[in-house]
mmCIF file of C-alpha atoms in Angstrom:
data_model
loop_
_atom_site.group_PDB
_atom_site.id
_atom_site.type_symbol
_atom_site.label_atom_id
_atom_site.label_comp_id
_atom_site.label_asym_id
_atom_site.label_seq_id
_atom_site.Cartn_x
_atom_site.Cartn_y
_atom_site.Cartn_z
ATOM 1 C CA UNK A 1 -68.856 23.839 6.367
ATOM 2 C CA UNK A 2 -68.976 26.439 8.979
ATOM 3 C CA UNK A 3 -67.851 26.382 12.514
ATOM 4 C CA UNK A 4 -68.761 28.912 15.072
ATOM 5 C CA UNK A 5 -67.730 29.586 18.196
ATOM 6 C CA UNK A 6 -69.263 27.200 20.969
ATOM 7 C CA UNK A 7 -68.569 24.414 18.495
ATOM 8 C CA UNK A 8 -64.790 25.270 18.782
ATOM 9 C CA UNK A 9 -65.205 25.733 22.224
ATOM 10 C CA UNK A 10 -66.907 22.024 22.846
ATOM 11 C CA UNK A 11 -63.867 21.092 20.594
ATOM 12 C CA UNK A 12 -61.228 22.305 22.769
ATOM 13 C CA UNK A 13 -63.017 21.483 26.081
ATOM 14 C CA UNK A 14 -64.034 17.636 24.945
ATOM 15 C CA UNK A 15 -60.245 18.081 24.518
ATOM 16 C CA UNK A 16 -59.020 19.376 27.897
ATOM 17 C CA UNK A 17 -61.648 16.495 28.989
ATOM 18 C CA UNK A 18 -59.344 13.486 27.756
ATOM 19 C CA UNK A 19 -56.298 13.859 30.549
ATOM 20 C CA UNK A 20 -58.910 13.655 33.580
ATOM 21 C CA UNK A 21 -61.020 10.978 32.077
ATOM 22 C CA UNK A 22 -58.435 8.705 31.186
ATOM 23 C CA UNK A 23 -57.897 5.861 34.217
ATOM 24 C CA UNK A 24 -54.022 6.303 34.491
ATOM 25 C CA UNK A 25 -52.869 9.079 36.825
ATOM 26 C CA UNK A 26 -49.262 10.071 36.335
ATOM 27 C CA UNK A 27 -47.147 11.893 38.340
ATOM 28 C CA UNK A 28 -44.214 12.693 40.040
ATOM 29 C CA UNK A 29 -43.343 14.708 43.294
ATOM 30 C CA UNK A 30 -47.791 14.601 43.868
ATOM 31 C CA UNK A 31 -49.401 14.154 46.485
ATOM 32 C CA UNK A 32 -52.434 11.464 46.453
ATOM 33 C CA UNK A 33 -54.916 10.318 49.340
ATOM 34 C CA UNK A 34 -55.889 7.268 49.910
ATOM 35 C CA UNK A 35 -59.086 6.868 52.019
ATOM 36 C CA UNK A 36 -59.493 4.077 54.616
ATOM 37 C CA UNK A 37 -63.388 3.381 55.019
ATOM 38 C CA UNK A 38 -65.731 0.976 56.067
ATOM 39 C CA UNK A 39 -62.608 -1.724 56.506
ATOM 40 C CA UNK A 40 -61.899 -0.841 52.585
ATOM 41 C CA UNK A 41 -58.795 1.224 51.353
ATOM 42 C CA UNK A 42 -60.191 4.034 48.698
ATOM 43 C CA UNK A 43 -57.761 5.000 45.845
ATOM 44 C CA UNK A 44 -58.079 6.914 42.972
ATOM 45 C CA UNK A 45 -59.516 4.922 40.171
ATOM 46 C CA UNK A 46 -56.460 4.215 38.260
ATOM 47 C CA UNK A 47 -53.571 5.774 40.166
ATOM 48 C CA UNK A 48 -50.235 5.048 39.582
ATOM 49 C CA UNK A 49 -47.215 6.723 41.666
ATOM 50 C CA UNK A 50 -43.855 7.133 41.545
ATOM 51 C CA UNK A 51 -40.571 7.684 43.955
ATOM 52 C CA UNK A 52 -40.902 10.752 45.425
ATOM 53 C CA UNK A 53 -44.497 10.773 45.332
ATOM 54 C CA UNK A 54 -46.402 11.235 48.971
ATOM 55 C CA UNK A 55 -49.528 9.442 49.980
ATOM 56 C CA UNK A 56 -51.693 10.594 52.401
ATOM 57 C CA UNK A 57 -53.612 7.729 54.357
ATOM 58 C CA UNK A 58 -56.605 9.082 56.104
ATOM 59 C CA UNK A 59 -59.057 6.457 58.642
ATOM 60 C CA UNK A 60 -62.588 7.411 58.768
ATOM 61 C CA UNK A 61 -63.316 4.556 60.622
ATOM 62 C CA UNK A 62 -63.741 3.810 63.865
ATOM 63 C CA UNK A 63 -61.552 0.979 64.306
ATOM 64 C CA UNK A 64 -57.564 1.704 63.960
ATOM 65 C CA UNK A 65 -55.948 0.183 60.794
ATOM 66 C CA UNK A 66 -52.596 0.099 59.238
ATOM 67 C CA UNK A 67 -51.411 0.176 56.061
ATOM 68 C CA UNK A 68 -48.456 -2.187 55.687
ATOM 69 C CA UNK A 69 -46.664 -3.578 52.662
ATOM 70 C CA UNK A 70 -47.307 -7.258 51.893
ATOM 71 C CA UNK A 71 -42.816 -7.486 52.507
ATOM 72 C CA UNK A 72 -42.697 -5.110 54.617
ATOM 73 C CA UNK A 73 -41.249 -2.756 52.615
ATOM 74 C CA UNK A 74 -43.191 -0.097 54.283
ATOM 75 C CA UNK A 75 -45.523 0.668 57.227
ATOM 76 C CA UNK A 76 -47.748 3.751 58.009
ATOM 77 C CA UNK A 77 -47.911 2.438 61.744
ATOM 78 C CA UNK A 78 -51.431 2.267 63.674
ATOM 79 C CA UNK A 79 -53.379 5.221 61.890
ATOM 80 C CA UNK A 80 -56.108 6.273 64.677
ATOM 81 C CA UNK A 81 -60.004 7.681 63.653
ATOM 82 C CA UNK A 82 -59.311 10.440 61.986
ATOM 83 C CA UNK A 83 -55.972 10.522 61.495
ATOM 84 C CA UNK A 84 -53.681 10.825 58.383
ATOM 85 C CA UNK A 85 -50.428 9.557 58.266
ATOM 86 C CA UNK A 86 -47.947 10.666 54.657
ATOM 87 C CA UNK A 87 -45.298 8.636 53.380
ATOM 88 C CA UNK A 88 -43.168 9.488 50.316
ATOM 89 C CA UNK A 89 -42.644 6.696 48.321
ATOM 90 C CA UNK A 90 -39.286 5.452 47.749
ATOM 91 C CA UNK A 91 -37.323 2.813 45.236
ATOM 92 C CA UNK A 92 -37.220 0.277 47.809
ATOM 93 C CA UNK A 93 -41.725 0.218 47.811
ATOM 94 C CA UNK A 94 -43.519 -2.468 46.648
ATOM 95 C CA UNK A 95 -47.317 -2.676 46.040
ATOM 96 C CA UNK A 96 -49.343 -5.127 47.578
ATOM 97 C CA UNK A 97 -50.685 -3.969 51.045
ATOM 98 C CA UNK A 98 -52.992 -4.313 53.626
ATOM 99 C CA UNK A 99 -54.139 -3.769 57.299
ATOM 100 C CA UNK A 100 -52.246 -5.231 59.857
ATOM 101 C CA UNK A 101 -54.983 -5.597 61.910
ATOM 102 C CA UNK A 102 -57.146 -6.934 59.644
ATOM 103 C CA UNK A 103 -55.697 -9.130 57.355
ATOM 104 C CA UNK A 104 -58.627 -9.606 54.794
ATOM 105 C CA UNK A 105 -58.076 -5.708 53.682
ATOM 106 C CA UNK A 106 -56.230 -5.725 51.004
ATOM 107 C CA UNK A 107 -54.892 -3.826 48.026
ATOM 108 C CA UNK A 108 -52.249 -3.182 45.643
ATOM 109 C CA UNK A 109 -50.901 0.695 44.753
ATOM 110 C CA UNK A 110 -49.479 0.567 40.952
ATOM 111 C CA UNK A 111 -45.850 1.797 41.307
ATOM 112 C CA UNK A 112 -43.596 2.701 38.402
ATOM 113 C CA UNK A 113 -40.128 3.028 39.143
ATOM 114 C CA UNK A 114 -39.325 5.332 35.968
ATOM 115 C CA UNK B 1 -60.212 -32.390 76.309
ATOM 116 C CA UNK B 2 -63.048 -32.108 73.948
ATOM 117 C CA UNK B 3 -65.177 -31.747 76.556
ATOM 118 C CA UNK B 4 -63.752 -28.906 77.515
ATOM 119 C CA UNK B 5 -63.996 -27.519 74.116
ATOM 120 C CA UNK B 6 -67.670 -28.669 73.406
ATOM 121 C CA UNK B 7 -67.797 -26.898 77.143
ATOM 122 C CA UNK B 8 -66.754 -23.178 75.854
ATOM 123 C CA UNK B 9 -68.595 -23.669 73.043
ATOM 124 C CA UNK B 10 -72.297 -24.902 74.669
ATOM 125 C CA UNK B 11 -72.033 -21.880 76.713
ATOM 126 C CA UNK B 12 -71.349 -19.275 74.358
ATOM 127 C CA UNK B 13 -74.457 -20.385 71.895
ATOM 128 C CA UNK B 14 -76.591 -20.335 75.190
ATOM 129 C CA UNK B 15 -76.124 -16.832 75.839
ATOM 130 C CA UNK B 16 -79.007 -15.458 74.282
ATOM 131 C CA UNK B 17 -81.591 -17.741 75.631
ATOM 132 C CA UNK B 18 -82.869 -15.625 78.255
ATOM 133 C CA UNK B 19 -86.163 -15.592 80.603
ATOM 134 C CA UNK B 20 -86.531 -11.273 79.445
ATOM 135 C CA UNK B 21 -86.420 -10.023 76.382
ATOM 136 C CA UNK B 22 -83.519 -8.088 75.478
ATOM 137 C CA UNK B 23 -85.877 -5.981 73.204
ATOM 138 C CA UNK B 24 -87.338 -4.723 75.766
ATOM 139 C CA UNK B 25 -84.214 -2.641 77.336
ATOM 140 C CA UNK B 26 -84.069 0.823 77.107
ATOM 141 C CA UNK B 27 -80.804 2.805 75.548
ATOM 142 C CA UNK B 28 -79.089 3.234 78.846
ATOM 143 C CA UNK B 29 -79.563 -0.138 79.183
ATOM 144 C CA UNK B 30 -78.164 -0.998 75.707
ATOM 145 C CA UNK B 31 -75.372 0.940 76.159
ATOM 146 C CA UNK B 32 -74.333 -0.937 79.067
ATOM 147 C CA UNK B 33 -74.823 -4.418 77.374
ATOM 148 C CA UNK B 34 -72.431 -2.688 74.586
ATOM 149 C CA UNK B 35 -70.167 -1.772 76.908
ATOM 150 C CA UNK B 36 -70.207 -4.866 78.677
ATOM 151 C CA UNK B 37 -70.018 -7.257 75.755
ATOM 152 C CA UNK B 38 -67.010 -5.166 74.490
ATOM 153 C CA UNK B 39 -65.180 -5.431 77.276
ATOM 154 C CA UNK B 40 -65.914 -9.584 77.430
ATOM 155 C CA UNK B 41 -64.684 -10.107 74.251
ATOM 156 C CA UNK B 42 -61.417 -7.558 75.184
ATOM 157 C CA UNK B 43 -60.747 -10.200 78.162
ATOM 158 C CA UNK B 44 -60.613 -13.238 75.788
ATOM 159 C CA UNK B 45 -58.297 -11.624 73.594
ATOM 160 C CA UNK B 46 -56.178 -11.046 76.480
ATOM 161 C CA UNK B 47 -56.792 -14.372 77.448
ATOM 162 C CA UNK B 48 -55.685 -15.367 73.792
ATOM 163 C CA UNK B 49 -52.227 -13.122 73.726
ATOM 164 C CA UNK B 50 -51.074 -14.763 77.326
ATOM 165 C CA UNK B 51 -51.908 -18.512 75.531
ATOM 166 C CA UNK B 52 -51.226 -18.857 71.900
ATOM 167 C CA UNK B 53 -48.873 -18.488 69.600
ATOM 168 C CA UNK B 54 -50.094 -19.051 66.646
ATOM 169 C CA UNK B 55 -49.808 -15.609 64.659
ATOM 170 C CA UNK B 56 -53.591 -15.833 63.248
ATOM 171 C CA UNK B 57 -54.830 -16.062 66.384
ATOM 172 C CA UNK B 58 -52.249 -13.279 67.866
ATOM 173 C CA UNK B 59 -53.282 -11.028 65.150
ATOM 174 C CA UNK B 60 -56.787 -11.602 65.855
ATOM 175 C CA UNK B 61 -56.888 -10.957 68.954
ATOM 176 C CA UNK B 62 -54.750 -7.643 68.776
ATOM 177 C CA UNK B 63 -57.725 -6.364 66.463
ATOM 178 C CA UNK B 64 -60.587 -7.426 68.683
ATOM 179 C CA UNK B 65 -58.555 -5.555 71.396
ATOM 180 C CA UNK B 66 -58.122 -2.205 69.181
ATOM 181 C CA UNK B 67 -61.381 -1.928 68.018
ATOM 182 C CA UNK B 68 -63.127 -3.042 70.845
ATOM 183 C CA UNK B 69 -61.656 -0.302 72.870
ATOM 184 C CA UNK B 70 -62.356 2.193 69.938
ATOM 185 C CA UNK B 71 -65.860 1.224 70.014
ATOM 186 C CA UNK B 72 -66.102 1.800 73.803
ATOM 187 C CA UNK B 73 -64.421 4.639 73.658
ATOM 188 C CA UNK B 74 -66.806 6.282 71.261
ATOM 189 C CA UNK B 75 -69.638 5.199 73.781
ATOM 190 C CA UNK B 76 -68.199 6.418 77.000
ATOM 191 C CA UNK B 77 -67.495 10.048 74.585
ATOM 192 C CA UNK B 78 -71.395 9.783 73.053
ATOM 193 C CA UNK B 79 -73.216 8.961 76.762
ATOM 194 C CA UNK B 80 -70.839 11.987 78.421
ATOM 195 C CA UNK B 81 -72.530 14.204 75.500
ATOM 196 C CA UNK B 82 -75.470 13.134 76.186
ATOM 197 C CA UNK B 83 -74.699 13.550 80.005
ATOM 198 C CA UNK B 84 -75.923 9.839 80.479
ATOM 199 C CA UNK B 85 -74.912 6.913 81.904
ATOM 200 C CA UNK B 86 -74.955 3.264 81.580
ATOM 201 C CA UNK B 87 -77.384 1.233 83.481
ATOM 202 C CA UNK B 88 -76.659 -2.260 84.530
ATOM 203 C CA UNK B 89 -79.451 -4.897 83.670
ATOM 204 C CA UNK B 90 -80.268 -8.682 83.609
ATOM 205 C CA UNK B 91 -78.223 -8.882 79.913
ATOM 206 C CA UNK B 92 -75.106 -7.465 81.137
ATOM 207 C CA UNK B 93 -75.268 -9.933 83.862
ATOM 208 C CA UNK B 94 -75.933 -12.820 82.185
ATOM 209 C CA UNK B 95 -73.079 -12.604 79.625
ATOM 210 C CA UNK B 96 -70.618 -11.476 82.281
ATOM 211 C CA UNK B 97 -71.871 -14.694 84.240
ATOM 212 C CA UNK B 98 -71.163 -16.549 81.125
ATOM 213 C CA UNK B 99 -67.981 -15.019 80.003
ATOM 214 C CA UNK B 100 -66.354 -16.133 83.715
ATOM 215 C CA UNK B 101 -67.370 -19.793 82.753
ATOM 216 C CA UNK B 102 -65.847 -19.918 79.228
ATOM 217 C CA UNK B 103 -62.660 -17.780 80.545
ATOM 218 C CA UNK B 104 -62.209 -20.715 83.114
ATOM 219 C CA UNK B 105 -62.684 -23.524 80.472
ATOM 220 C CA UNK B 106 -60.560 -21.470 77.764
ATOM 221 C CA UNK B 107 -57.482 -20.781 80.284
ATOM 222 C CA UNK B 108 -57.464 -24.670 80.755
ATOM 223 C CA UNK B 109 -56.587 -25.604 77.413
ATOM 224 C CA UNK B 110 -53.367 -24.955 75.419
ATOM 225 C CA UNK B 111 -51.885 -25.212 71.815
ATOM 226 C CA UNK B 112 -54.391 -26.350 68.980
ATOM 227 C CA UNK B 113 -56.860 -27.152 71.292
ATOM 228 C CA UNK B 114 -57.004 -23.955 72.888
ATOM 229 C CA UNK B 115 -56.782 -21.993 69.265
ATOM 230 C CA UNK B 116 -59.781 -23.983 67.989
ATOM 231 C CA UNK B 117 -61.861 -23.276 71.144
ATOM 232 C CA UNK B 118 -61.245 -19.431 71.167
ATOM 233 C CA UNK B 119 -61.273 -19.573 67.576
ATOM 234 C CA UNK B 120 -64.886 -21.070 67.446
ATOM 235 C CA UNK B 121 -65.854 -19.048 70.314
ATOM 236 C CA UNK B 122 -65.223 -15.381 68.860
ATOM 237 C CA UNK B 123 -67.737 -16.835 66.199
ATOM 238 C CA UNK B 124 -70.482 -17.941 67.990
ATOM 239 C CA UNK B 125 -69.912 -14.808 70.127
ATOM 240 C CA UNK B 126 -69.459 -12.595 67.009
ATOM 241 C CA UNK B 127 -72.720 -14.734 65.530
ATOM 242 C CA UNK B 128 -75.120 -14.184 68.960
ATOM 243 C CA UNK B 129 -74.046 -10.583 69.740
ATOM 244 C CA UNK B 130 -74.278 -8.982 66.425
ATOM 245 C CA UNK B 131 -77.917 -11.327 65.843
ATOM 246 C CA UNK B 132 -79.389 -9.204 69.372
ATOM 247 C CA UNK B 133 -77.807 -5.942 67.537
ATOM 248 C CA UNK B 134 -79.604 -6.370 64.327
ATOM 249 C CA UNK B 135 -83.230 -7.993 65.691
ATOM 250 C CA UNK B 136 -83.178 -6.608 69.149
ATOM 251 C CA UNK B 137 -81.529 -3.717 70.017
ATOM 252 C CA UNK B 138 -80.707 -1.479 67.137
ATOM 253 C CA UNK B 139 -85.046 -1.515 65.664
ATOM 254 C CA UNK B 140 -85.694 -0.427 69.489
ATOM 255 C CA UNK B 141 -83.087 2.223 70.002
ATOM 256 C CA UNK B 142 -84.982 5.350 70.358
ATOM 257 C CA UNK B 143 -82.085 8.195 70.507
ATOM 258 C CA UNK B 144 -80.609 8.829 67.079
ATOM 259 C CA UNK B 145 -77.102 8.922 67.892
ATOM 260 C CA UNK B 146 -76.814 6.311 70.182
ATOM 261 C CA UNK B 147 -78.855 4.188 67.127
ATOM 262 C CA UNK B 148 -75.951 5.751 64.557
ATOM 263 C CA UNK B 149 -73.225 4.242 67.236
ATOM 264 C CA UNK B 150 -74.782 1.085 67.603
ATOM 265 C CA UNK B 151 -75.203 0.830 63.581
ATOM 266 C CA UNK B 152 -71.809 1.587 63.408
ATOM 267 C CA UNK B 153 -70.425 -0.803 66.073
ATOM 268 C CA UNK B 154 -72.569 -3.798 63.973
ATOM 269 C CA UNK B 155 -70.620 -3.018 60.520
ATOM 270 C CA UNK B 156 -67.144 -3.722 62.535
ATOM 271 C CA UNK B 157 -68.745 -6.629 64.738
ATOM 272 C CA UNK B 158 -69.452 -8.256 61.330
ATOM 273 C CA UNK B 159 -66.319 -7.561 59.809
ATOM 274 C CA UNK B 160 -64.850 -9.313 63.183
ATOM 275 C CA UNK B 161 -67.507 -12.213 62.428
ATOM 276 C CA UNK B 162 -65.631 -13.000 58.944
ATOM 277 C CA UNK B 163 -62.569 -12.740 60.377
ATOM 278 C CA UNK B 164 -63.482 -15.265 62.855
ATOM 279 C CA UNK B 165 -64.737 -17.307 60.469
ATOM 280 C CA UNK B 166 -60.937 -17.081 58.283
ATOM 281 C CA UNK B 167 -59.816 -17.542 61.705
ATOM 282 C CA UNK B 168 -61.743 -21.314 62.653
ATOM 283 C CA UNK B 169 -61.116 -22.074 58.706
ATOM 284 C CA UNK B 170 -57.479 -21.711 59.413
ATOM 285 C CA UNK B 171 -56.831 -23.322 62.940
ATOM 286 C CA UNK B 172 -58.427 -26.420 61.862
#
């Protein structure tokens, strides 16, 4: 069996492919965005963060929204159209969230604390 | 006290039986219904913080305040653009006449009685205004940005229609 080039090539790229496919997102000290649109908050499929980690919040909407923990853990305030608010995520962050201003938006961010 | 209530609510589902046909405005025109009906619905919520305190109801009405002035703020930043401006017509006058008549039966009533009327009338308000968006004004809107606007205003009007309808579910 012979193997030439672009088959080693495919090889090692199929590979490099596996990291970005798979749905968990790891990382420490990252920054991730989190889109609000059309009343719905837009995460990467899969992302989980840690302490230290920053989120950006951006609203492309024309209504204001917030982005408040369920316990109030933590708050971006009222995020105007077309503004972005970061927070760094700390121990004391839980997951469930949603818009202060409209209560049916809802999500939850996957936090690991290790 | 239910007559009050059935009241509010009598006069809200009247509002779009009219003698002219609101498809027949032009944009200007539309605009200024926009406007107008943005700023009605901005006085009940006012009307809503100074009464209630029930927090579903606060909450509510702090959203129909925020992105009621968003929405008119786009439109006053879209019409200077277009160096236009809003011109007053039989529709803005008619739900400005009604809007004093439900204010007066709304302020009247306090506790549950007033959260289930303003309740069931940011519904039927939510229901008739974003029904004239869909069938009347947005197919006739002839500039494309003042069309996009008016698109865009509907998604968040019907967003505000489920809420209201969370809203009646939970003051009853």
């Amino acid at each position: 069996m012979t193997i030439d080039r672009r088959t080693l090539m495919a090889g090692a790229l199929g590979g490099l492919m596996v990291p970005t496919l798979a749905s968990r997102v790891l990382a420490h000290d990252k920054h991730f965005e989190i889109a609000i649109r059309d009343f719905v908050f837009e995460a990467p499929e899969g992302l989980i963060v840690h302490p230290t980690d920053k989120i950006i919040f951006t609203n492309h909407d024309l209504s204001p929204h917030t982005a408040t923990a369920l316990d109030g853990s933590w708050d971006t305030g009222e995020i105007k159209k077309g503004e972005s608010i970061t927070l760094t995520i700390t121990k004391e962050w839980t997951g469930d969230y949603f818009c202060a201003f409209h209560p049916h938006m809802t999500a939850k961010l996957m936090i690991e604390n290790a | 006290m239910k007559n009050l209530i059935a009241a509010v609510l009598m006069m809200t589902v009247a509002t779009p039986v009219l003698a002219a046909d609101p498809a027949d405005l032009n944009d200007l025109e539309l605009a200024h219904v926009a406007y107008t009906a943005d700023n009605i619905d901005i006085q009940y919520a006012h009307l809503a913080l100074a009464i209630s305190t029930t927090p579903e109801i606060r909450t509510f009405a702090n959203s129909m305040i925020s992105d009621h002035e968003a929405v008119n703020e786009a439109a006053l930043a879209l019409l200077a653009k277009l160096g236009a401006s809003p011109e007053d017509n039989f529709l803005s006058q008619k739900l400005t006449a009604d809007s004093k008549g439900i204010i007066d039966n709304l302020s009247k009533l306090r506790g549950t009685d007033f959260d289930k009327a303003y309740a069931a009338n940011e519904l039927a308000y939510h229901q008739a205004v974003n029904g004239l968006m869909a069938n009347a004004f947005i197919p006739n809107i002839e500039n494309a940005e003042v069309k996009a606007l008016f698109e865009k205003g509907l998604e968040i009007f019907l967003v505000h229609e489920g809420h209201a309808e969370m809203m009646v579910k939970a003051v009853q």
